[in-house]
Amino acid sequence: MNSGVCVPSSNGDFYGLHEEIIQLEYSNIIPISVVLFKCQWFDPRKGVRVHHKYGLVEINRKQMYRKYDPFILAHQAMQVYYTGYPSLKRDRVDWMVMCKIKPRRTIEARWQAKDDTAYQMDEVEAIPVVTTFDVLPPLHDPNTDELDVMLATMEGDEISSDEDEFEEEDDEDDVNDDEDEEGF
């Protein structure tokens, strides 16, 4: 409810709901106009309390002020906002929390606006894109005959190791390399 008003006083603040705006115009030599707010007030004794720990002002929406005193001058009013009480307890259903707000079109910010201009180019430079890749040879050769391969399970003893043959060939290559270096 954004139509909340508060009137601070030395005896305690009065909280209410704004109902109507009335502008009175006095026609005189100098025209004068006065703006009044017609409000419905909450009872400041039974319907208003301040939470000691958090400083929240709590308003009971069912406890209305019985005296007929609905009008205030516009410059006396302070705009407030009422929201539902942030509790799931049933005894808080009729209670609202009051938040003071500033009635302005702009919000004061703590940060300072920087006058940074965005980097922008008028023209886009076209960069040529060249993609190269190696063509892999096909895995299937259409010019050869198909081979039928029989897969069989082999025992561990039947598997031969060719590692010994490769080691012998490597040793022979090392000997040949040493002989070539001497001839240089």
Short mmCIF file of N, CA and C in Angstrom, two decimals:
data_model
loop_
_atom_site.label_atom_id
_atom_site.label_comp_id
_atom_site.label_asym_id
_atom_site.label_seq_id
_atom_site.Cartn_x
_atom_site.Cartn_y
_atom_site.Cartn_z
N MET A 1 0.85 -1.18 0.00
CA MET A 1 0.00 0.00 0.00
C MET A 1 0.89 1.23 0.00
N ASN A 2 0.99 1.89 -1.13
CA ASN A 2 1.83 3.07 -1.26
C ASN A 2 1.15 4.35 -0.80
N SER A 3 -0.10 4.28 -0.39
CA SER A 3 -0.84 5.49 -0.03
C SER A 3 -0.75 5.80 1.46
N GLY A 4 0.30 5.36 2.12
CA GLY A 4 0.45 5.61 3.54
C GLY A 4 1.04 6.98 3.81
N VAL A 5 0.62 7.59 4.93
CA VAL A 5 1.16 8.88 5.36
C VAL A 5 1.52 8.80 6.84
N CYS A 6 2.45 9.66 7.21
CA CYS A 6 2.87 9.77 8.60
C CYS A 6 2.96 11.25 8.93
N VAL A 7 2.46 11.64 10.09
CA VAL A 7 2.59 13.01 10.57
C VAL A 7 3.38 12.96 11.87
N PRO A 8 4.64 13.42 11.82
CA PRO A 8 5.44 13.41 13.06
C PRO A 8 4.95 14.49 14.02
N SER A 9 4.92 14.16 15.29
CA SER A 9 4.55 15.16 16.30
C SER A 9 5.34 14.88 17.57
N SER A 10 5.29 15.81 18.48
CA SER A 10 6.03 15.66 19.73
C SER A 10 5.38 14.62 20.64
N ASN A 11 4.07 14.39 20.49
CA ASN A 11 3.36 13.41 21.31
C ASN A 11 3.45 12.00 20.74
N GLY A 12 3.97 11.84 19.58
CA GLY A 12 4.03 10.54 18.90
C GLY A 12 3.59 10.71 17.46
N ASP A 13 4.07 9.85 16.62
CA ASP A 13 3.73 9.94 15.20
C ASP A 13 2.35 9.36 14.94
N PHE A 14 1.64 9.98 13.99
CA PHE A 14 0.36 9.48 13.55
C PHE A 14 0.55 8.82 12.19
N TYR A 15 0.01 7.61 12.06
CA TYR A 15 0.12 6.87 10.80
C TYR A 15 -1.27 6.66 10.25
N GLY A 16 -1.39 6.78 8.93
CA GLY A 16 -2.70 6.62 8.33
C GLY A 16 -2.62 6.27 6.86
N LEU A 17 -3.82 6.18 6.26
CA LEU A 17 -3.95 5.89 4.84
C LEU A 17 -4.53 7.11 4.14
N HIS A 18 -3.93 7.46 3.04
CA HIS A 18 -4.35 8.61 2.25
C HIS A 18 -5.62 8.24 1.48
N GLU A 19 -6.67 9.07 1.59
CA GLU A 19 -7.92 8.79 0.91
C GLU A 19 -8.21 9.77 -0.23
N GLU A 20 -7.89 11.05 -0.01
CA GLU A 20 -8.28 12.06 -1.00
C GLU A 20 -7.35 13.26 -0.92
N ILE A 21 -7.14 13.91 -2.08
CA ILE A 21 -6.37 15.17 -2.13
C ILE A 21 -7.35 16.29 -2.44
N ILE A 22 -7.31 17.32 -1.63
CA ILE A 22 -8.21 18.46 -1.81
C ILE A 22 -7.36 19.71 -1.97
N GLN A 23 -7.64 20.48 -3.04
CA GLN A 23 -6.92 21.74 -3.26
C GLN A 23 -7.91 22.89 -3.07
N LEU A 24 -7.62 23.73 -2.08
CA LEU A 24 -8.46 24.89 -1.81
C LEU A 24 -7.82 26.11 -2.45
N GLU A 25 -8.61 26.87 -3.21
CA GLU A 25 -8.09 28.08 -3.85
C GLU A 25 -8.82 29.29 -3.28
N TYR A 26 -8.04 30.23 -2.77
CA TYR A 26 -8.58 31.47 -2.25
C TYR A 26 -8.37 32.53 -3.30
N SER A 27 -9.48 33.10 -3.77
CA SER A 27 -9.35 34.17 -4.77
C SER A 27 -9.30 35.50 -4.04
N ASN A 28 -8.19 36.10 -4.13
CA ASN A 28 -7.92 37.37 -3.48
C ASN A 28 -7.14 38.19 -4.49
N ILE A 29 -6.54 39.24 -4.05
CA ILE A 29 -5.67 40.00 -4.95
C ILE A 29 -4.54 39.09 -5.42
N ILE A 30 -3.99 38.36 -4.49
CA ILE A 30 -2.98 37.36 -4.83
C ILE A 30 -3.65 36.00 -4.64
N PRO A 31 -3.80 35.20 -5.73
CA PRO A 31 -4.46 33.89 -5.55
C PRO A 31 -3.56 32.94 -4.75
N ILE A 32 -4.16 32.32 -3.78
CA ILE A 32 -3.45 31.39 -2.91
C ILE A 32 -4.16 30.04 -2.98
N SER A 33 -3.37 28.96 -3.03
CA SER A 33 -3.97 27.63 -2.99
C SER A 33 -3.30 26.82 -1.88
N VAL A 34 -4.11 26.01 -1.23
CA VAL A 34 -3.64 25.15 -0.14
C VAL A 34 -4.07 23.73 -0.47
N VAL A 35 -3.15 22.80 -0.29
CA VAL A 35 -3.45 21.39 -0.57
C VAL A 35 -3.62 20.66 0.76
N LEU A 36 -4.75 19.95 0.88
CA LEU A 36 -5.05 19.15 2.06
C LEU A 36 -5.11 17.68 1.69
N PHE A 37 -4.74 16.83 2.65
CA PHE A 37 -4.91 15.39 2.49
C PHE A 37 -6.00 14.95 3.45
N LYS A 38 -6.93 14.17 2.94
CA LYS A 38 -7.93 13.54 3.80
C LYS A 38 -7.43 12.12 4.05
N CYS A 39 -7.29 11.78 5.33
CA CYS A 39 -6.68 10.50 5.70
C CYS A 39 -7.54 9.75 6.71
N GLN A 40 -7.35 8.47 6.75
CA GLN A 40 -7.94 7.62 7.76
C GLN A 40 -6.79 7.18 8.65
N TRP A 41 -6.90 7.43 9.97
CA TRP A 41 -5.77 7.25 10.88
C TRP A 41 -5.87 5.96 11.68
N PHE A 42 -4.69 5.39 11.98
CA PHE A 42 -4.61 4.25 12.88
C PHE A 42 -4.47 4.78 14.30
N ASP A 43 -5.00 4.05 15.26
CA ASP A 43 -4.95 4.46 16.66
C ASP A 43 -3.50 4.42 17.14
N PRO A 44 -2.95 5.59 17.58
CA PRO A 44 -1.54 5.62 17.98
C PRO A 44 -1.27 4.90 19.30
N ARG A 45 -2.32 4.65 20.11
CA ARG A 45 -2.10 3.98 21.40
C ARG A 45 -2.21 2.46 21.27
N LYS A 46 -3.27 1.98 20.63
CA LYS A 46 -3.51 0.54 20.55
C LYS A 46 -2.98 -0.07 19.24
N GLY A 47 -2.94 0.70 18.19
CA GLY A 47 -2.63 0.13 16.88
C GLY A 47 -1.21 0.36 16.39
N VAL A 48 -0.37 1.02 17.18
CA VAL A 48 1.00 1.31 16.75
C VAL A 48 1.96 0.86 17.84
N ARG A 49 3.00 0.15 17.45
CA ARG A 49 4.06 -0.21 18.39
C ARG A 49 5.39 -0.28 17.64
N VAL A 50 6.47 -0.10 18.39
CA VAL A 50 7.81 -0.11 17.81
C VAL A 50 8.54 -1.35 18.32
N HIS A 51 9.09 -2.12 17.41
CA HIS A 51 9.85 -3.32 17.78
C HIS A 51 11.18 -2.87 18.37
N HIS A 52 11.46 -3.28 19.61
CA HIS A 52 12.64 -2.79 20.33
C HIS A 52 13.95 -3.23 19.69
N LYS A 53 14.01 -4.45 19.23
CA LYS A 53 15.27 -4.99 18.71
C LYS A 53 15.61 -4.42 17.33
N TYR A 54 14.62 -4.34 16.44
CA TYR A 54 14.88 -3.94 15.06
C TYR A 54 14.45 -2.51 14.73
N GLY A 55 13.68 -1.88 15.60
CA GLY A 55 13.23 -0.52 15.35
C GLY A 55 12.12 -0.44 14.31
N LEU A 56 11.46 -1.55 14.03
CA LEU A 56 10.36 -1.55 13.06
C LEU A 56 9.10 -0.97 13.70
N VAL A 57 8.39 -0.15 12.93
CA VAL A 57 7.11 0.38 13.39
C VAL A 57 6.04 -0.56 12.88
N GLU A 58 5.27 -1.13 13.80
CA GLU A 58 4.23 -2.09 13.46
C GLU A 58 2.87 -1.42 13.61
N ILE A 59 2.00 -1.63 12.63
CA ILE A 59 0.68 -1.00 12.60
C ILE A 59 -0.37 -2.11 12.56
N ASN A 60 -1.39 -2.00 13.44
CA ASN A 60 -2.51 -2.93 13.40
C ASN A 60 -3.58 -2.32 12.51
N ARG A 61 -3.88 -2.99 11.42
CA ARG A 61 -4.81 -2.43 10.43
C ARG A 61 -6.26 -2.38 10.91
N LYS A 62 -6.60 -3.06 11.98
CA LYS A 62 -7.97 -3.06 12.49
C LYS A 62 -8.19 -2.05 13.61
N GLN A 63 -7.15 -1.46 14.14
CA GLN A 63 -7.27 -0.48 15.23
C GLN A 63 -7.25 0.93 14.63
N MET A 64 -8.44 1.48 14.36
CA MET A 64 -8.55 2.80 13.74
C MET A 64 -8.78 3.87 14.82
N TYR A 65 -8.35 5.09 14.51
CA TYR A 65 -8.49 6.24 15.41
C TYR A 65 -9.95 6.68 15.39
N ARG A 66 -10.57 6.80 16.56
CA ARG A 66 -12.02 7.06 16.66
C ARG A 66 -12.39 8.53 16.47
N LYS A 67 -11.50 9.45 16.76
CA LYS A 67 -11.84 10.87 16.63
C LYS A 67 -11.88 11.26 15.17
N TYR A 68 -12.75 12.21 14.86
CA TYR A 68 -12.86 12.69 13.49
C TYR A 68 -11.89 13.85 13.31
N ASP A 69 -10.75 13.56 12.75
CA ASP A 69 -9.73 14.56 12.47
C ASP A 69 -8.99 14.13 11.20
N PRO A 70 -9.69 14.12 10.05
CA PRO A 70 -9.11 13.49 8.86
C PRO A 70 -8.17 14.37 8.04
N PHE A 71 -8.14 15.69 8.25
CA PHE A 71 -7.41 16.56 7.33
C PHE A 71 -6.05 16.99 7.89
N ILE A 72 -5.06 17.00 7.00
CA ILE A 72 -3.74 17.55 7.31
C ILE A 72 -3.28 18.37 6.12
N LEU A 73 -2.38 19.31 6.37
CA LEU A 73 -1.78 20.06 5.27
C LEU A 73 -0.77 19.15 4.56
N ALA A 74 -0.65 19.31 3.27
CA ALA A 74 0.21 18.43 2.48
C ALA A 74 1.67 18.50 2.91
N HIS A 75 2.11 19.69 3.32
CA HIS A 75 3.53 19.82 3.69
C HIS A 75 3.83 19.15 5.04
N GLN A 76 2.80 18.80 5.82
CA GLN A 76 3.00 18.11 7.09
C GLN A 76 3.19 16.60 6.91
N ALA A 77 2.74 16.08 5.79
CA ALA A 77 2.73 14.63 5.58
C ALA A 77 4.09 14.12 5.11
N MET A 78 4.36 12.92 5.54
CA MET A 78 5.55 12.21 5.09
C MET A 78 5.06 10.90 4.50
N GLN A 79 5.54 10.56 3.30
CA GLN A 79 5.05 9.35 2.64
C GLN A 79 5.68 8.11 3.25
N VAL A 80 4.83 7.11 3.52
CA VAL A 80 5.30 5.83 4.06
C VAL A 80 4.67 4.70 3.25
N TYR A 81 5.22 3.52 3.45
CA TYR A 81 4.77 2.33 2.75
C TYR A 81 4.45 1.27 3.79
N TYR A 82 3.30 0.63 3.63
CA TYR A 82 2.91 -0.44 4.54
C TYR A 82 3.03 -1.78 3.82
N THR A 83 3.63 -2.73 4.48
CA THR A 83 3.75 -4.08 3.92
C THR A 83 3.29 -5.09 4.95
N GLY A 84 2.91 -6.26 4.48
CA GLY A 84 2.47 -7.31 5.40
C GLY A 84 3.57 -7.69 6.37
N TYR A 85 3.20 -8.10 7.55
CA TYR A 85 4.18 -8.45 8.57
C TYR A 85 4.93 -9.71 8.14
N PRO A 86 6.26 -9.68 8.21
CA PRO A 86 7.04 -10.84 7.75
C PRO A 86 7.05 -11.97 8.78
N SER A 87 5.88 -12.55 9.02
CA SER A 87 5.78 -13.63 9.99
C SER A 87 4.68 -14.58 9.54
N LEU A 88 4.83 -15.84 9.86
CA LEU A 88 3.81 -16.83 9.53
C LEU A 88 2.88 -17.11 10.70
N LYS A 89 3.06 -16.42 11.82
CA LYS A 89 2.22 -16.63 12.99
C LYS A 89 0.84 -16.01 12.78
N ARG A 90 -0.18 -16.68 13.31
CA ARG A 90 -1.55 -16.19 13.13
C ARG A 90 -1.82 -14.90 13.90
N ASP A 91 -1.11 -14.66 14.99
CA ASP A 91 -1.36 -13.46 15.77
C ASP A 91 -0.82 -12.21 15.07
N ARG A 92 -0.08 -12.36 13.99
CA ARG A 92 0.48 -11.22 13.24
C ARG A 92 -0.28 -10.93 11.94
N VAL A 93 -1.39 -11.59 11.70
CA VAL A 93 -2.13 -11.42 10.45
C VAL A 93 -2.62 -9.99 10.27
N ASP A 94 -3.08 -9.35 11.34
CA ASP A 94 -3.63 -8.00 11.26
C ASP A 94 -2.57 -6.91 11.32
N TRP A 95 -1.32 -7.27 11.48
CA TRP A 95 -0.25 -6.28 11.64
C TRP A 95 0.49 -6.05 10.33
N MET A 96 0.89 -4.79 10.12
CA MET A 96 1.69 -4.39 8.97
C MET A 96 2.96 -3.71 9.49
N VAL A 97 3.97 -3.65 8.65
CA VAL A 97 5.20 -2.97 9.00
C VAL A 97 5.29 -1.71 8.15
N MET A 98 5.68 -0.59 8.77
CA MET A 98 5.78 0.69 8.08
C MET A 98 7.22 0.94 7.66
N CYS A 99 7.39 1.40 6.42
CA CYS A 99 8.71 1.76 5.90
C CYS A 99 8.64 3.20 5.40
N LYS A 100 9.56 4.05 5.85
CA LYS A 100 9.59 5.43 5.36
C LYS A 100 10.26 5.46 4.00
N ILE A 101 9.71 6.25 3.09
CA ILE A 101 10.27 6.37 1.75
C ILE A 101 10.35 7.84 1.38
N LYS A 102 11.17 8.14 0.39
CA LYS A 102 11.30 9.51 -0.10
C LYS A 102 10.43 9.66 -1.35
N PRO A 103 9.50 10.61 -1.34
CA PRO A 103 8.62 10.79 -2.49
C PRO A 103 9.29 11.60 -3.60
N ARG A 104 10.18 10.96 -4.32
CA ARG A 104 10.90 11.65 -5.39
C ARG A 104 10.86 10.81 -6.65
N ARG A 105 11.07 11.49 -7.76
CA ARG A 105 11.12 10.77 -9.03
C ARG A 105 12.47 10.11 -9.25
N THR A 106 13.49 10.62 -8.61
CA THR A 106 14.82 10.03 -8.76
C THR A 106 15.26 9.45 -7.42
N ILE A 107 16.13 8.50 -7.50
CA ILE A 107 16.65 7.85 -6.30
C ILE A 107 18.08 8.30 -6.10
N GLU A 108 18.39 8.69 -4.88
CA GLU A 108 19.77 9.07 -4.58
C GLU A 108 20.63 7.82 -4.55
N ALA A 109 21.75 7.89 -5.22
CA ALA A 109 22.64 6.73 -5.27
C ALA A 109 23.95 7.05 -4.57
N ARG A 110 24.56 6.04 -4.01
CA ARG A 110 25.84 6.23 -3.33
C ARG A 110 26.99 6.21 -4.33
N TRP A 111 26.78 5.62 -5.47
CA TRP A 111 27.84 5.56 -6.47
C TRP A 111 27.77 6.80 -7.35
N GLN A 112 28.87 7.14 -7.94
CA GLN A 112 28.91 8.29 -8.84
C GLN A 112 28.92 7.79 -10.26
N ALA A 113 28.15 8.44 -11.09
CA ALA A 113 28.09 8.03 -12.49
C ALA A 113 29.39 8.39 -13.19
N LYS A 114 29.93 7.45 -13.92
CA LYS A 114 31.16 7.68 -14.66
C LYS A 114 30.79 8.11 -16.08
N ASP A 115 31.57 9.01 -16.60
CA ASP A 115 31.31 9.50 -17.95
C ASP A 115 32.19 8.72 -18.94
N ASP A 116 32.06 7.42 -18.91
CA ASP A 116 32.82 6.58 -19.83
C ASP A 116 32.00 6.37 -21.10
N THR A 117 32.63 6.66 -22.21
CA THR A 117 31.96 6.40 -23.48
C THR A 117 32.38 5.02 -23.96
N ALA A 118 31.47 4.34 -24.55
CA ALA A 118 31.74 2.99 -25.03
C ALA A 118 32.62 3.05 -26.27
N TYR A 119 33.53 2.08 -26.40
CA TYR A 119 34.39 2.00 -27.57
C TYR A 119 33.55 1.47 -28.72
N GLN A 120 33.55 2.24 -29.80
CA GLN A 120 32.76 1.85 -30.95
C GLN A 120 33.50 2.24 -32.22
N MET A 121 33.57 1.31 -33.17
CA MET A 121 34.21 1.57 -34.45
C MET A 121 33.13 1.87 -35.48
N ASP A 122 33.44 2.80 -36.38
CA ASP A 122 32.48 3.13 -37.43
C ASP A 122 32.45 2.06 -38.51
N GLU A 123 33.60 1.46 -38.80
CA GLU A 123 33.68 0.44 -39.84
C GLU A 123 34.24 -0.84 -39.24
N VAL A 124 33.82 -1.94 -39.80
CA VAL A 124 34.33 -3.22 -39.35
C VAL A 124 35.34 -3.71 -40.38
N GLU A 125 36.53 -4.02 -39.91
CA GLU A 125 37.58 -4.49 -40.80
C GLU A 125 37.36 -5.98 -41.05
N ALA A 126 37.26 -6.34 -42.33
CA ALA A 126 37.04 -7.74 -42.70
C ALA A 126 38.37 -8.48 -42.67
N ILE A 127 38.43 -9.54 -41.93
CA ILE A 127 39.63 -10.35 -41.84
C ILE A 127 39.37 -11.64 -42.61
N PRO A 128 40.25 -11.94 -43.61
CA PRO A 128 40.02 -13.18 -44.37
C PRO A 128 40.25 -14.40 -43.49
N VAL A 129 39.40 -15.36 -43.65
CA VAL A 129 39.50 -16.59 -42.88
C VAL A 129 39.89 -17.72 -43.82
N VAL A 130 41.02 -18.38 -43.54
CA VAL A 130 41.48 -19.50 -44.35
C VAL A 130 41.49 -20.73 -43.45
N THR A 131 40.81 -21.75 -43.90
CA THR A 131 40.75 -22.99 -43.14
C THR A 131 41.45 -24.07 -43.95
N THR A 132 42.44 -24.71 -43.35
CA THR A 132 43.14 -25.81 -44.02
C THR A 132 43.02 -27.05 -43.17
N PHE A 133 42.89 -28.17 -43.83
CA PHE A 133 42.87 -29.44 -43.12
C PHE A 133 43.40 -30.51 -44.06
N ASP A 134 43.97 -31.54 -43.48
CA ASP A 134 44.51 -32.66 -44.26
C ASP A 134 43.39 -33.63 -44.58
N VAL A 135 43.39 -34.09 -45.84
CA VAL A 135 42.41 -35.07 -46.25
C VAL A 135 42.94 -36.45 -45.88
N LEU A 136 42.21 -37.17 -45.12
CA LEU A 136 42.62 -38.50 -44.70
C LEU A 136 42.28 -39.51 -45.79
N PRO A 137 43.16 -40.50 -45.98
CA PRO A 137 42.83 -41.53 -46.99
C PRO A 137 41.65 -42.35 -46.51
N PRO A 138 40.85 -42.85 -47.43
CA PRO A 138 39.69 -43.64 -47.03
C PRO A 138 40.12 -44.95 -46.39
N LEU A 139 39.32 -45.42 -45.46
CA LEU A 139 39.62 -46.67 -44.78
C LEU A 139 39.23 -47.88 -45.63
N HIS A 140 38.37 -47.69 -46.57
CA HIS A 140 37.93 -48.78 -47.44
C HIS A 140 38.46 -48.52 -48.85
N ASP A 141 39.19 -49.48 -49.39
CA ASP A 141 39.73 -49.36 -50.75
C ASP A 141 38.81 -50.13 -51.69
N PRO A 142 38.10 -49.43 -52.59
CA PRO A 142 37.14 -50.13 -53.47
C PRO A 142 37.83 -51.02 -54.51
N ASN A 143 39.15 -50.88 -54.76
CA ASN A 143 39.85 -51.66 -55.78
C ASN A 143 40.31 -53.03 -55.28
N THR A 144 40.24 -53.28 -54.00
CA THR A 144 40.72 -54.56 -53.47
C THR A 144 39.56 -55.46 -53.15
N ASP A 145 39.90 -56.75 -53.06
CA ASP A 145 38.90 -57.74 -52.69
C ASP A 145 38.70 -57.72 -51.18
N GLU A 146 37.50 -58.09 -50.77
CA GLU A 146 37.21 -58.14 -49.35
C GLU A 146 37.82 -59.39 -48.75
N LEU A 147 38.33 -59.28 -47.56
CA LEU A 147 38.93 -60.40 -46.85
C LEU A 147 37.99 -60.85 -45.75
N ASP A 148 37.83 -62.15 -45.65
CA ASP A 148 37.04 -62.70 -44.55
C ASP A 148 38.00 -63.05 -43.44
N VAL A 149 37.77 -62.52 -42.27
CA VAL A 149 38.64 -62.74 -41.14
C VAL A 149 37.88 -63.56 -40.12
N MET A 150 38.51 -64.63 -39.67
CA MET A 150 37.90 -65.49 -38.67
C MET A 150 38.45 -65.09 -37.30
N LEU A 151 37.60 -64.69 -36.44
CA LEU A 151 38.02 -64.33 -35.09
C LEU A 151 37.90 -65.56 -34.22
N ALA A 152 38.96 -65.86 -33.50
CA ALA A 152 38.96 -67.03 -32.63
C ALA A 152 39.56 -66.65 -31.30
N THR A 153 39.22 -67.39 -30.31
CA THR A 153 39.76 -67.15 -28.98
C THR A 153 41.08 -67.89 -28.87
N MET A 154 42.11 -67.19 -28.42
CA MET A 154 43.43 -67.80 -28.31
C MET A 154 43.77 -67.95 -26.84
N GLU A 155 44.50 -68.99 -26.54
CA GLU A 155 44.96 -69.23 -25.18
C GLU A 155 46.17 -68.36 -24.92
N GLY A 156 46.48 -68.12 -23.66
CA GLY A 156 47.62 -67.28 -23.28
C GLY A 156 48.95 -67.82 -23.77
N ASP A 157 49.11 -69.17 -23.91
CA ASP A 157 50.38 -69.75 -24.35
C ASP A 157 50.59 -69.53 -25.84
N GLU A 158 49.52 -69.45 -26.60
CA GLU A 158 49.64 -69.35 -28.04
C GLU A 158 50.07 -67.96 -28.49
N ILE A 159 49.89 -66.95 -27.63
CA ILE A 159 50.25 -65.58 -28.02
C ILE A 159 51.75 -65.46 -27.98
N SER A 160 52.33 -65.09 -29.11
CA SER A 160 53.78 -64.95 -29.17
C SER A 160 54.15 -63.49 -29.02
N SER A 161 55.29 -63.30 -28.46
CA SER A 161 55.75 -61.94 -28.25
C SER A 161 56.87 -61.66 -29.23
N ASP A 162 56.73 -60.59 -29.97
CA ASP A 162 57.75 -60.21 -30.94
C ASP A 162 58.69 -59.17 -30.36
N GLU A 163 58.59 -58.91 -29.07
CA GLU A 163 59.43 -57.88 -28.47
C GLU A 163 60.90 -58.25 -28.54
N ASP A 164 61.22 -59.53 -28.36
CA ASP A 164 62.62 -59.96 -28.41
C ASP A 164 63.20 -59.71 -29.79
N GLU A 165 62.41 -59.96 -30.82
CA GLU A 165 62.89 -59.74 -32.19
C GLU A 165 63.17 -58.26 -32.41
N PHE A 166 62.29 -57.39 -31.89
CA PHE A 166 62.49 -55.96 -32.09
C PHE A 166 63.71 -55.46 -31.34
N GLU A 167 63.96 -55.98 -30.14
CA GLU A 167 65.13 -55.56 -29.37
C GLU A 167 66.41 -55.95 -30.08
N GLU A 168 66.44 -57.15 -30.67
CA GLU A 168 67.63 -57.59 -31.40
C GLU A 168 67.87 -56.70 -32.61
N GLU A 169 66.83 -56.32 -33.32
CA GLU A 169 66.98 -55.45 -34.49
C GLU A 169 67.48 -54.08 -34.06
N ASP A 170 67.00 -53.55 -32.90
CA ASP A 170 67.44 -52.25 -32.42
C ASP A 170 68.92 -52.27 -32.08
N ASP A 171 69.40 -53.37 -31.47
CA ASP A 171 70.82 -53.48 -31.13
C ASP A 171 71.68 -53.48 -32.39
N GLU A 172 71.23 -54.16 -33.43
CA GLU A 172 71.97 -54.19 -34.69
C GLU A 172 72.01 -52.80 -35.31
N ASP A 173 70.93 -52.05 -35.22
CA ASP A 173 70.90 -50.70 -35.79
C ASP A 173 71.86 -49.79 -35.06
N ASP A 174 71.97 -49.95 -33.72
CA ASP A 174 72.89 -49.12 -32.95
C ASP A 174 74.33 -49.39 -33.38
N VAL A 175 74.69 -50.63 -33.62
CA VAL A 175 76.04 -50.99 -34.04
C VAL A 175 76.32 -50.38 -35.41
N ASN A 176 75.35 -50.42 -36.30
CA ASN A 176 75.52 -49.86 -37.64
C ASN A 176 75.67 -48.34 -37.57
N ASP A 177 74.96 -47.70 -36.65
CA ASP A 177 75.06 -46.25 -36.52
C ASP A 177 76.44 -45.84 -36.04
N ASP A 178 77.03 -46.62 -35.11
CA ASP A 178 78.36 -46.31 -34.60
C ASP A 178 79.40 -46.43 -35.71
N GLU A 179 79.26 -47.42 -36.58
CA GLU A 179 80.21 -47.61 -37.68
C GLU A 179 80.12 -46.46 -38.66
N ASP A 180 78.89 -45.92 -38.90
CA ASP A 180 78.72 -44.82 -39.84
C ASP A 180 79.38 -43.56 -39.31
N GLU A 181 79.32 -43.32 -38.02
CA GLU A 181 79.91 -42.12 -37.44
C GLU A 181 81.42 -42.15 -37.53
N GLU A 182 82.05 -43.33 -37.39
CA GLU A 182 83.51 -43.44 -37.46
C GLU A 182 83.99 -43.13 -38.87
N GLY A 183 83.19 -43.47 -39.86
CA GLY A 183 83.60 -43.24 -41.24
C GLY A 183 83.47 -41.79 -41.65
N PHE A 184 82.87 -41.01 -40.89
CA PHE A 184 82.65 -39.60 -41.24
C PHE A 184 83.87 -38.86 -41.09
#
